[in-house]
Coordinates of C-alpha atoms in Angstrom, one line a residue:
M660 CA 116.0 63.6 75.8
I661 CA 112.8 65.8 74.3
S662 CA 113.0 69.6 76.6
K663 CA 109.0 70.9 75.8
L664 CA 105.8 68.0 74.6
L665 CA 103.1 69.4 73.1
I666 CA 99.9 67.1 74.1
A667 CA 97.3 66.5 72.1
N668 CA 94.6 65.9 73.6
R669 CA 92.7 66.7 76.6
G670 CA 91.3 65.6 79.9
E671 CA 92.1 63.3 82.8
I672 CA 94.8 61.6 79.6
A673 CA 96.7 64.9 78.8
C674 CA 96.8 65.5 82.5
R675 CA 98.0 62.2 82.8
I676 CA 100.9 63.1 81.1
I677 CA 101.1 66.4 81.9
R678 CA 102.5 65.5 85.1
T679 CA 104.9 63.4 83.6
A680 CA 106.0 65.3 82.2
R681 CA 106.9 67.4 85.0
D682 CA 108.3 65.4 86.7
M683 CA 110.8 64.5 84.9
G684 CA 111.5 68.1 83.8
V685 CA 110.2 67.8 80.2
A686 CA 108.3 71.5 79.9
T687 CA 104.0 70.8 78.7
V688 CA 101.9 72.6 75.7
A689 CA 98.8 72.2 75.9
V690 CA 95.9 72.8 72.7
Y691 CA 91.8 73.6 73.4
S692 CA 88.7 74.2 71.9
D693 CA 86.6 76.9 73.0
A694 CA 85.3 74.4 75.0
D695 CA 88.0 74.0 76.9
A696 CA 89.1 78.0 77.4
K697 CA 89.2 76.9 81.4
A698 CA 90.1 73.6 81.4
L699 CA 92.3 71.8 84.2
H700 CA 94.6 70.6 81.3
V701 CA 94.8 73.5 79.6
R702 CA 96.0 75.5 83.5
S703 CA 98.2 72.5 84.6
A704 CA 99.8 73.0 81.2
D705 CA 103.4 75.2 81.1
E706 CA 102.1 76.5 78.3
A707 CA 99.0 76.7 76.3
V708 CA 97.3 77.4 72.0
H709 CA 93.4 77.6 70.8
I710 CA 93.5 75.7 67.8
G711 CA 89.4 76.5 66.7
P712 CA 85.6 75.1 68.1
S713 CA 84.5 73.7 70.5
P714 CA 83.7 70.5 67.8
A715 CA 86.4 67.5 67.8
A716 CA 86.6 68.2 64.1
E717 CA 87.6 71.6 64.1
S718 CA 90.0 71.5 66.5
Y719 CA 91.4 68.3 68.0
L720 CA 91.4 66.2 65.1
V721 CA 92.9 68.5 62.5
G722 CA 96.0 68.0 62.6
E723 CA 97.6 70.8 60.5
K724 CA 96.7 73.3 63.9
I725 CA 98.3 70.4 66.1
I726 CA 101.6 70.8 64.1
A727 CA 101.0 74.8 64.0
A728 CA 100.7 75.3 67.1
A729 CA 103.9 72.6 68.1
K730 CA 105.8 75.1 65.9
E731 CA 104.9 78.0 67.5
T732 CA 105.8 77.5 70.7
G733 CA 109.6 75.1 70.1
A734 CA 108.0 72.5 71.1
E735 CA 110.1 68.8 69.7
A736 CA 107.2 66.4 70.3
I737 CA 103.5 65.8 70.0
H738 CA 102.2 63.0 71.9
P739 CA 98.9 61.9 71.3
G740 CA 97.1 60.1 73.9
Y741 CA 94.8 58.0 73.5
G742 CA 91.5 58.8 71.2
F743 CA 91.7 61.7 68.4
L744 CA 94.4 60.7 66.2
S745 CA 96.4 58.8 68.7
E746 CA 96.4 55.9 65.8
N747 CA 96.4 57.9 62.8
A748 CA 99.3 57.4 60.9
G749 CA 99.0 60.1 58.5
F750 CA 99.2 62.5 61.4
A751 CA 101.6 60.4 63.1
Q752 CA 104.2 61.0 59.7
A753 CA 103.3 64.6 59.1
V754 CA 105.0 65.1 62.6
I755 CA 107.3 63.1 61.7
D756 CA 107.9 64.7 58.4
A757 CA 107.2 69.1 59.7
G758 CA 110.7 67.8 62.0
L759 CA 109.6 67.2 65.3
I760 CA 109.1 64.0 67.1
W761 CA 106.2 61.9 67.3
V762 CA 105.5 60.3 71.3
G763 CA 104.8 56.5 69.3
P764 CA 105.5 54.0 67.2
K765 CA 106.1 54.5 63.3
P766 CA 103.6 55.0 61.0
S767 CA 104.1 51.7 60.0
S768 CA 103.3 50.1 63.0
I769 CA 99.9 51.5 62.7
D770 CA 99.0 51.0 59.6
A771 CA 99.9 47.4 59.9
M772 CA 97.6 46.8 62.5
G773 CA 95.2 49.6 61.9
L774 CA 92.8 46.8 59.9
K775 CA 91.5 44.1 61.8
D776 CA 91.8 42.2 58.7
A777 CA 95.2 42.6 57.6
A778 CA 96.3 42.5 60.7
K779 CA 94.7 38.3 61.8
K780 CA 96.2 37.7 58.7
L781 CA 100.0 39.0 60.0
M782 CA 99.0 37.8 63.2
R783 CA 98.5 34.2 62.3
E784 CA 102.0 34.5 60.2
A785 CA 103.8 34.9 63.2
G786 CA 102.0 31.8 65.2
V787 CA 100.3 34.0 66.6
P788 CA 96.3 31.6 67.9
V789 CA 93.7 34.2 65.8
T790 CA 90.0 33.8 65.8
P791 CA 88.7 30.9 63.6
G792 CA 86.2 33.4 60.2
Y793 CA 86.5 35.4 57.3
E794 CA 89.1 38.6 56.1
G795 CA 88.3 37.6 52.7
E796 CA 88.2 40.3 50.2
D797 CA 85.1 38.9 48.6
Q798 CA 82.0 41.9 50.3
S799 CA 79.2 40.1 48.5
V800 CA 76.1 39.6 51.0
E801 CA 76.2 36.2 49.2
R802 CA 79.5 34.6 50.3
L803 CA 79.2 36.8 53.3
K804 CA 76.7 34.8 54.1
K805 CA 78.5 31.8 52.9
E806 CA 81.4 31.4 55.0
A807 CA 78.7 32.7 58.6
D808 CA 77.1 29.9 57.3
A809 CA 79.9 27.8 57.2
I810 CA 81.5 29.5 60.5
G811 CA 78.8 28.0 62.2
Y812 CA 76.0 30.9 65.0
P813 CA 76.3 32.3 66.5
V814 CA 78.6 34.4 64.6
L815 CA 79.7 38.4 65.5
I816 CA 80.1 40.7 62.3
K817 CA 83.4 43.4 62.9
A818 CA 83.8 46.6 60.7
V819 CA 87.3 46.2 59.6
A820 CA 88.4 49.3 61.0
G821 CA 87.6 51.6 64.6
G822 CA 86.6 50.4 66.9
G823 CA 85.0 51.1 70.1
G824 CA 83.2 48.6 70.0
K825 CA 81.0 50.7 66.6
G826 CA 80.5 48.6 63.9
M827 CA 79.4 44.7 66.0
R828 CA 77.3 42.9 65.5
K829 CA 75.8 39.2 66.9
V830 CA 74.1 37.3 64.9
D831 CA 72.1 34.0 66.8
A832 CA 70.9 33.5 63.1
A833 CA 70.9 32.7 59.4
E834 CA 67.8 34.7 58.9
N835 CA 68.7 37.6 60.9
F836 CA 72.0 37.8 59.0
E837 CA 71.6 40.3 56.2
A838 CA 69.6 43.1 58.9
D839 CA 72.7 42.6 61.2
L840 CA 75.0 43.3 58.3
E841 CA 73.4 45.9 56.4
S842 CA 72.9 47.7 59.6
C843 CA 76.9 47.0 60.5
R844 CA 78.4 48.0 57.6
R845 CA 75.9 51.5 57.7
E846 CA 77.6 52.0 61.3
A847 CA 80.9 51.8 59.8
K848 CA 80.4 54.3 57.1
A849 CA 79.5 56.1 59.0
S850 CA 82.4 56.4 61.7
F851 CA 84.8 55.6 60.0
S852 CA 84.1 56.0 56.5
N853 CA 84.5 51.9 55.9
D854 CA 82.3 49.9 54.9
E855 CA 83.9 46.7 55.1
V856 CA 83.3 43.7 57.8
L857 CA 84.7 40.5 58.5
L858 CA 83.1 37.1 60.2
E859 CA 84.6 36.1 63.0
K860 CA 82.9 32.9 65.3
W861 CA 81.6 33.8 68.6
I862 CA 83.0 33.1 71.3
T863 CA 81.3 31.7 74.5
S864 CA 81.6 32.5 77.4
P865 CA 84.2 35.6 76.1
R866 CA 86.4 37.1 78.2
H867 CA 88.1 40.1 77.2
I868 CA 92.4 39.4 78.0
E869 CA 94.7 41.6 76.7
V870 CA 99.0 42.2 77.3
Q871 CA 100.2 45.9 77.5
V872 CA 104.0 45.6 75.6
F873 CA 106.8 47.9 75.1
G874 CA 109.2 48.4 71.7
D875 CA 112.1 50.1 71.8
S876 CA 114.7 51.4 68.6
H877 CA 116.8 48.8 69.3
G878 CA 115.1 46.4 69.0
N879 CA 113.9 45.3 72.5
V880 CA 110.6 44.2 73.1
V881 CA 108.8 43.7 76.5
H882 CA 105.2 43.1 77.6
L883 CA 104.1 44.1 81.3
F884 CA 101.8 41.2 81.6
E885 CA 97.9 41.1 81.5
R886 CA 95.2 43.2 81.9
D887 CA 91.1 41.4 82.2
C888 CA 88.7 44.2 80.6
S889 CA 85.8 41.3 80.0
L890 CA 83.0 43.8 82.3
Q891 CA 81.9 45.5 79.1
R892 CA 78.1 47.9 77.9
R893 CA 77.9 47.1 74.4
H894 CA 82.1 46.7 74.3
Q895 CA 82.7 49.1 75.9
K896 CA 85.2 48.8 78.8
V897 CA 83.9 49.3 81.6
I898 CA 86.2 48.1 84.3
E899 CA 89.9 46.7 83.8
E900 CA 92.5 44.9 86.8
A901 CA 95.1 43.8 86.3
P902 CA 96.6 40.6 86.8
A903 CA 93.3 38.7 84.7
P904 CA 91.4 36.8 87.7
G905 CA 92.1 32.8 87.1
M906 CA 94.6 32.9 84.7
N907 CA 97.7 30.3 86.3
E908 CA 101.1 31.2 85.4
A909 CA 101.4 28.6 81.9
T910 CA 98.9 30.0 80.8
R911 CA 100.5 34.0 81.5
E912 CA 103.4 32.9 80.5
E913 CA 101.8 32.0 76.5
I914 CA 99.7 34.3 75.7
C915 CA 102.2 37.2 76.3
A916 CA 105.0 35.5 74.7
A917 CA 102.7 35.6 72.0
A918 CA 102.0 38.9 72.3
V919 CA 105.3 40.1 72.1
R920 CA 105.5 38.2 69.4
A921 CA 102.9 40.6 67.5
A922 CA 104.3 43.0 68.5
K923 CA 108.0 41.9 67.2
A924 CA 106.1 40.7 63.7
V925 CA 105.3 45.3 63.2
D926 CA 108.4 46.4 64.2
Y927 CA 106.9 48.0 67.0
E928 CA 108.4 51.3 69.3
G929 CA 106.6 52.6 72.3
A930 CA 102.8 51.1 74.1
G931 CA 100.5 49.5 73.1
T932 CA 98.6 47.6 73.6
I933 CA 97.3 43.0 72.5
E934 CA 94.0 42.1 72.9
F935 CA 93.1 38.6 73.3
I936 CA 89.4 37.1 73.8
A937 CA 89.1 34.1 75.2
D938 CA 86.4 31.4 75.7
A939 CA 86.5 30.7 78.9
S940 CA 83.9 28.0 79.0
E941 CA 87.1 25.1 80.9
G942 CA 89.4 28.8 82.8
L943 CA 91.2 30.8 81.0
R944 CA 93.5 28.5 78.5
A945 CA 96.4 28.8 75.9
D946 CA 94.6 26.9 73.0
R947 CA 91.5 29.1 73.5
I948 CA 92.6 32.0 73.4
F949 CA 92.6 34.2 70.8
F950 CA 94.1 37.6 69.0
M951 CA 91.7 39.8 67.9
E952 CA 92.9 43.2 67.7
M953 CA 96.5 45.4 68.3
N954 CA 95.8 49.1 70.2
T955 CA 98.5 51.0 68.6
R956 CA 98.6 53.6 71.3
L957 CA 98.4 53.8 74.8
Q958 CA 95.4 53.0 76.7
V959 CA 92.8 54.6 79.3
E960 CA 94.0 51.9 81.5
H961 CA 97.4 51.4 81.7
P962 CA 97.2 52.6 85.1
V963 CA 96.6 48.7 86.7
T964 CA 99.8 48.2 84.6
E965 CA 101.3 51.0 86.0
E966 CA 100.5 49.9 90.0
I967 CA 101.3 46.0 89.5
T968 CA 104.4 46.7 88.2
G969 CA 105.8 50.0 90.0
V970 CA 106.4 51.0 85.9
D971 CA 105.4 54.9 84.7
L972 CA 104.1 54.3 81.3
V973 CA 104.5 57.6 80.1
E974 CA 108.5 57.6 81.1
W975 CA 109.0 55.0 79.1
Q976 CA 107.1 56.3 76.0
L977 CA 109.3 59.9 76.4
R978 CA 112.1 57.5 76.9
V979 CA 111.9 55.2 74.1
A980 CA 110.9 58.8 72.2
S981 CA 113.9 60.0 73.0
G982 CA 116.0 57.0 71.6
E983 CA 116.3 55.6 74.8
E984 CA 116.5 52.3 75.0
I985 CA 113.0 50.6 77.2
P986 CA 114.8 51.1 80.9
L987 CA 114.4 47.1 83.2
K988 CA 114.2 44.3 80.9
Q989 CA 112.2 41.8 81.0
E990 CA 113.9 39.2 84.1
E991 CA 113.3 42.0 86.2
L992 CA 109.3 42.8 85.5
S993 CA 106.8 41.0 87.6
I994 CA 103.6 41.8 89.2
N995 CA 103.1 42.9 92.9
G996 CA 99.9 43.0 93.7
W997 CA 96.0 43.3 92.5
A998 CA 94.8 46.3 90.7
I999 CA 91.4 47.6 89.2
E1000 CA 90.3 50.9 87.8
A1001 CA 86.4 52.1 87.0
R1002 CA 85.2 54.1 84.4
L1003 CA 83.4 56.9 86.2
Y1004 CA 81.4 58.8 83.1
A1005 CA 78.7 61.5 83.1
E1006 CA 75.4 59.2 82.0
D1007 CA 72.9 57.9 83.2
P1008 CA 72.2 54.3 83.7
A1009 CA 69.0 54.5 84.9
K1010 CA 67.8 56.1 81.5
G1011 CA 69.9 54.3 79.6
F1012 CA 72.7 55.0 80.2
L1013 CA 72.7 58.6 78.5
P1014 CA 75.3 61.1 78.7
S1015 CA 74.3 63.9 81.3
T1016 CA 75.9 67.7 80.4
G1017 CA 76.6 71.2 83.2
R1018 CA 78.3 72.3 85.9
L1019 CA 80.0 70.2 88.6
E1020 CA 79.5 71.6 91.8
I1021 CA 80.5 68.4 93.8
L1022 CA 83.8 66.5 92.4
E1023 CA 84.3 65.1 95.9
F1024 CA 86.2 61.0 96.6
C1025 CA 87.1 59.4 99.8
G1026 CA 90.3 57.2 100.7
D1027 CA 93.3 56.8 99.0
A1028 CA 92.4 55.9 95.2
R1029 CA 94.6 56.6 92.5
I1030 CA 92.2 59.7 90.6
E1031 CA 93.0 60.7 87.4
T1032 CA 90.5 63.4 86.0
G1033 CA 90.4 66.4 83.7
V1034 CA 87.9 67.8 85.7
E1035 CA 87.7 69.5 89.1
E1036 CA 84.7 71.3 91.2
G1037 CA 82.9 74.2 89.0
S1038 CA 83.7 72.6 85.8
E1039 CA 81.4 72.2 83.2
I1040 CA 80.9 68.9 81.7
S1041 CA 81.0 69.1 77.4
P1042 CA 78.7 67.2 74.8
F1043 CA 81.2 67.2 72.6
Y1044 CA 83.6 64.9 74.3
D1045 CA 84.0 61.8 75.5
P1046 CA 81.9 62.2 79.5
M1047 CA 84.3 60.8 80.9
I1048 CA 84.9 62.1 84.7
A1049 CA 87.6 60.3 86.1
K1050 CA 89.6 57.0 86.3
I1051 CA 89.8 55.9 90.1
I1052 CA 92.0 53.9 90.5
V1053 CA 93.8 51.7 93.8
K1054 CA 95.6 48.2 94.5
G1055 CA 95.3 45.9 96.4
F1056 CA 97.3 42.8 98.5
D1057 CA 94.4 41.2 96.1
R1058 CA 91.4 40.7 94.3
I1059 CA 89.1 40.5 97.0
D1060 CA 91.2 43.7 98.9
A1061 CA 91.5 45.6 96.1
L1062 CA 88.1 45.1 95.2
D1063 CA 86.3 46.7 99.0
L1064 CA 88.9 49.5 98.1
L1065 CA 87.6 49.8 95.2
A1066 CA 84.3 49.6 96.4
S1067 CA 84.5 52.6 98.8
E1068 CA 85.8 54.4 97.0
L1069 CA 82.7 54.6 94.9
R1070 CA 80.6 54.1 97.5
Y1071 CA 81.0 57.3 99.9
S1072 CA 82.5 59.7 96.1
S1073 CA 80.1 62.2 95.3
V1074 CA 78.6 64.1 91.8
W1075 CA 76.5 66.5 91.5
P1076 CA 74.6 67.4 89.3
I1077 CA 75.3 64.9 87.3
K1078 CA 74.5 61.8 86.9
T1079 CA 76.7 59.7 87.3
N1080 CA 77.4 55.4 87.3
L1081 CA 79.0 55.6 90.6
G1082 CA 75.8 53.6 91.8
F1083 CA 76.4 51.2 88.2
L1084 CA 79.3 50.5 89.4
F1085 CA 79.9 50.1 93.3
R1086 CA 76.6 47.5 92.7
L1087 CA 78.8 45.9 90.0
L1088 CA 81.6 45.6 92.1
E1089 CA 79.6 44.1 94.7
D1090 CA 78.0 41.0 92.7
A1091 CA 78.9 37.6 93.5
D1092 CA 79.2 36.6 89.9
V1093 CA 82.0 39.2 89.6
R1094 CA 83.5 38.6 92.7
E1095 CA 83.5 34.6 92.1
E1096 CA 85.1 35.3 89.1
K1097 CA 82.2 34.6 87.1
L1098 CA 83.2 36.8 84.3
D1099 CA 82.1 37.1 80.6
T1100 CA 82.0 40.1 78.4
G1101 CA 77.7 39.3 78.5
L1102 CA 77.5 39.8 82.3
I1103 CA 76.8 43.2 82.4
A1104 CA 73.6 43.4 79.7
E1105 CA 72.2 40.0 81.3
K1106 CA 72.2 42.0 84.9
Q1107 CA 71.3 45.5 83.7
Q1108 CA 68.1 46.0 84.9
E1109 CA 69.6 44.7 88.3
L1110 CA 73.0 47.0 88.1
T1111 CA 71.0 50.0 86.9
A1112 CA 68.0 50.2 90.5
L1113 CA 67.9 53.2 92.0
P1114 CA 68.1 52.3 95.9
T1115 CA 65.3 52.2 97.7
V1116 CA 65.2 55.6 100.2
S1117 CA 64.6 53.6 103.3
D1118 CA 63.0 54.9 106.4
R1119 CA 65.7 54.1 108.1
A1120 CA 68.0 56.6 105.9
L1121 CA 65.5 59.0 106.2
S1122 CA 65.0 59.1 109.2
D1123 CA 68.2 59.0 109.5
A1124 CA 68.3 62.0 107.4
M1125 CA 66.1 63.9 109.8
N1126 CA 68.2 63.2 113.1
W1127 CA 71.1 65.3 110.4
L1128 CA 69.1 68.2 109.3
V1129 CA 68.5 68.9 113.3
R1130 CA 71.3 67.3 114.9
A1131 CA 73.5 70.4 112.2
G1132 CA 71.8 72.7 113.9
Q1133 CA 69.8 74.4 110.8
D1134 CA 69.5 77.5 110.5
F1135 CA 65.5 77.6 109.4
D1136 CA 64.6 80.8 109.3
S1137 CA 64.4 81.9 107.0
K1138 CA 63.2 78.8 105.9
A1139 CA 60.0 78.0 108.6
V1140 CA 60.3 74.5 107.9
P1141 CA 57.4 72.3 110.1
L1142 CA 58.3 70.3 111.9
I1143 CA 54.7 69.0 114.2
G1144 CA 54.4 65.3 114.3
F1145 CA 58.1 64.6 114.4
R1146 CA 59.7 62.6 116.4
M1147 CA 62.7 62.1 118.4
N1148 CA 62.2 59.7 121.1
A1149 CA 57.7 59.0 121.5
D1150 CA 55.3 57.9 118.8
Q1151 CA 57.8 56.7 116.0
E1152 CA 53.6 55.7 114.0
R1153 CA 53.2 59.0 113.0
E1154 CA 54.2 60.3 109.6
N1155 CA 56.5 62.6 108.7
R1156 CA 57.5 63.9 105.1
L1157 CA 60.7 64.5 103.5
A1158 CA 61.5 66.2 99.9
V1159 CA 63.7 63.9 98.5
N1160 CA 65.3 65.6 94.4
D1161 CA 62.7 67.8 95.4
E1162 CA 59.7 65.0 95.9
I1163 CA 57.5 64.9 98.8
I1164 CA 58.7 61.4 100.6
A1165 CA 56.0 60.1 103.9
F1166 CA 58.3 57.5 106.2
R1167 CA 57.5 56.4 109.1
Y1168 CA 60.2 58.0 111.6
D1169 CA 62.9 55.3 113.7
P1170 CA 64.7 57.4 116.1
T1171 CA 68.8 57.1 116.6
P1172 CA 69.2 56.0 119.4
S1173 CA 70.8 58.6 121.6
G1174 CA 74.9 58.4 121.9
G1175 CA 74.1 56.3 118.2
S1176 CA 75.9 56.8 114.3
F1177 CA 74.6 57.2 110.8
E1178 CA 74.5 54.1 108.9
H1179 CA 74.2 56.5 106.1
G1180 CA 76.8 59.2 104.7
F1181 CA 76.4 63.4 104.7
R1182 CA 77.3 66.0 103.5
D1183 CA 76.6 69.7 102.9
T1184 CA 73.9 71.3 100.2
M1185 CA 75.6 75.0 101.0
E1186 CA 71.9 74.9 101.6
P1187 CA 70.5 76.1 104.8
D1188 CA 67.1 72.9 105.3
A1189 CA 69.0 70.3 103.2
Q1190 CA 71.1 68.0 102.9
F1191 CA 72.8 65.7 100.7
L1192 CA 72.7 61.7 101.6
S1193 CA 74.4 58.9 99.8
I1194 CA 73.7 55.1 99.2
D1195 CA 75.7 53.3 97.6
G1196 CA 77.1 55.4 95.0
H1197 CA 74.1 57.0 94.9
L1198 CA 73.9 61.4 96.0
F1199 CA 70.3 62.5 96.8
R1200 CA 69.1 65.9 97.6
I1201 CA 66.7 65.5 101.1
A1202 CA 65.2 68.2 102.6
L1203 CA 62.7 69.4 105.6
P1204 CA 59.5 70.2 103.3
R1205 CA 58.6 73.4 103.4
H1206 CA 54.3 74.1 102.6
D1207 CA 53.0 72.3 106.1
A1208 CA 53.9 71.7 109.7
G1209 CA 55.0 67.7 109.1
G1210 CA 52.3 66.0 109.7
P1211 CA 48.7 66.0 108.3
G1212 CA 46.7 66.5 110.6
A1213 CA 48.2 69.6 111.4
A1214 CA 48.2 71.1 108.5
A1215 CA 44.7 70.4 108.1
D1216 CA 43.7 71.4 111.9
G1217 CA 45.5 74.8 111.5
D1218 CA 46.9 73.2 115.6
I1219 CA 50.5 73.7 116.2
L1220 CA 51.9 70.5 118.6
A1221 CA 55.1 69.5 120.5
P1222 CA 56.8 67.0 118.4
M1223 CA 58.8 66.2 121.6
P1224 CA 58.9 67.2 124.8
G1225 CA 61.5 70.3 125.3
K1226 CA 61.9 73.9 126.4
V1227 CA 60.6 76.8 124.4
I1228 CA 63.5 79.4 124.0
A1229 CA 62.0 81.8 120.6
V1230 CA 58.3 82.8 120.3
D1231 CA 57.8 85.5 116.9
V1232 CA 54.6 85.5 117.2
A1233 CA 51.8 86.4 119.2
E1234 CA 47.8 85.9 118.8
G1235 CA 45.4 88.0 116.1
D1236 CA 49.1 88.4 114.2
A1237 CA 48.3 87.5 110.3
V1238 CA 51.4 84.4 109.3
T1239 CA 51.9 82.9 105.0
S1240 CA 52.3 79.7 104.8
G1241 CA 56.2 78.1 106.0
Q1242 CA 57.0 81.6 109.2
R1243 CA 58.4 80.6 111.7
L1244 CA 56.0 80.9 114.8
M1245 CA 58.1 79.3 117.4
V1246 CA 61.4 77.3 118.5
L1247 CA 61.7 74.7 120.2
E1248 CA 64.7 73.3 122.1
A1249 CA 64.8 69.3 122.8
M1250 CA 67.6 67.5 122.9
K1251 CA 70.4 69.7 122.9
M1252 CA 69.3 71.0 119.3
E1253 CA 66.5 72.9 117.9
H1254 CA 63.1 72.5 116.3
A1255 CA 61.6 75.6 113.9
L1256 CA 56.9 75.6 113.7
T1257 CA 56.5 77.1 111.2
A1258 CA 52.6 78.0 110.1
P1259 CA 50.8 75.6 107.5
F1260 CA 49.2 77.9 104.5
D1261 CA 49.0 81.4 105.3
G1262 CA 45.9 82.3 108.2
T1263 CA 45.6 83.8 111.8
V1264 CA 47.3 82.7 115.0
T1265 CA 44.0 82.7 116.6
E1266 CA 45.2 80.8 120.2
L1267 CA 49.2 81.4 121.9
S1268 CA 49.8 78.6 124.6
A1269 CA 53.0 79.4 124.4
S1270 CA 55.5 81.7 126.3
Q1271 CA 59.2 81.7 125.6
G1272 CA 60.9 79.7 128.5
A1273 CA 58.4 76.6 128.7
Q1274 CA 59.0 73.2 129.3
V1275 CA 56.1 71.3 127.7
Q1276 CA 55.5 68.0 126.7
V1277 CA 54.7 65.7 124.0
E1278 CA 51.6 66.9 121.8
A1279 CA 51.2 69.8 124.1
L1280 CA 48.7 72.9 121.6
L1281 CA 50.8 75.3 121.0
A1282 CA 49.7 78.0 119.2
R1283 CA 46.7 77.4 116.5
V1284 CA 46.2 79.2 112.8
E1285 CA 43.6 80.0 111.2
A1286 CA 43.3 79.7 107.2
A1287 CA 42.7 82.6 105.5
A1288 CA 39.2 83.3 103.8
E1289 CA 39.5 82.0 99.4

């Protein structure tokens, strides 16, 4: 067994590998760039080596630095994780040539599946169903256009190299083909230094189905069943689940057997994924599921497979890389329950999913979900790398149970001030089509506007927020926040105001019955006059306004009125005193809560009717402030 392992990656996957290695008694070495000097994966490993500046091209993508770090620390093996150099056959060979163990497939296997056109030809020869299309060497515009016309529109142009949805274009009509081809080639050249493309028939009602496979150096290959990754945005997976909804046993047996044939065709060792595209217009059928590509590495979504099979895929990787056989035979593997994973990203769905960077002041998950993350409260989300914050994984008895568990986890998790897709993910899981298994890869695009819309902060929510702020017993002394017009048990038509993410919002107060519970979740902000309000995965900072006395009439005429029946427990000013806007004048106790009443503007106390200990009725005049001359 490997005794010391270097992880040539960062973030959540590095932390994930470190966890299993530690459980197996394997020492770990992390590598890090300038931006990751204080990262969680660096602190979690037994040792860490600095490998360069923040840009990945100068650190994590420099194979020589990583191999040097392994030799410097005495690591026997290198695990590439996913992304970066994980599917780079040249790096894999360099690791082997350096006398180190490569925790992954043989370089020849990576090469065989590295170009989509060559891989499709190989799969066709191995009896694996392949999408109708063109993978020829003639890359002229004229030939490609002729082939596209023959295939029939819509057609998909796809870069032969790379992945991640880059270099892909759907062409709906012949007149658009040349422009889309030029755009696709330009992106492929920039991303993969290869502008060659292939063509595929565009699949109606497409579902993304993939099969987890595993091989060893003894000729054994098994599958660990399928996953569904159909919920995507711009070809990037958003939600993954295992098993696939609507998959019958006969279709599962055929597609998993095809995946095993695919792995055997390239003499595969280690963890890999065979990805298929399914025409689900008539449900999932084996004769309508076609090979797309193979990912010759561990996948981001591997935890859902682990959850339903009880297998630790990283442990299997380390054992197989050490020369052992796969721990279980095919007949010993089975599906137990349903698992779903959501990818939590630092991005703003309301602004086109633009990445969000900065410091994570709050990162809080709830429930019993499995959380895979490489950050924590206080971590910086860097502009240099993928903006994933965490993977949130749940396991249920069945699909609906798992959906409910994950939706609940997302609904009550909190991230601040970084913008995230939490609310978007929650709405997606609550979508009727998602719940009814009406999935395809275009669902998110079709419903993006409704899925990304910010929830309305209702009067009920703001009323709960007002009650929470008051019941929490905040110390308003330094902020001098006015509550004129605030009602706990009187006229509900009086207008109140709160600051929602620094925007003043007027609302009609709706009191919570005595002893009642709040409909929305709240948490402290560490500020004396603010709370966070959580609505379906969205976090809003709710604060008492600092510049007026609660009601427009009070702010205009300077009358300080009792917002409800109560007892004056403190008077801070005397008649004739000069006061400043927001200065606390007195405190009223009502319903076992304290309410600070403050000056609406700079001025002078011209009348003071209240005295400490006095019982007052609602709307009683307590003081009057006359505005200072301008």
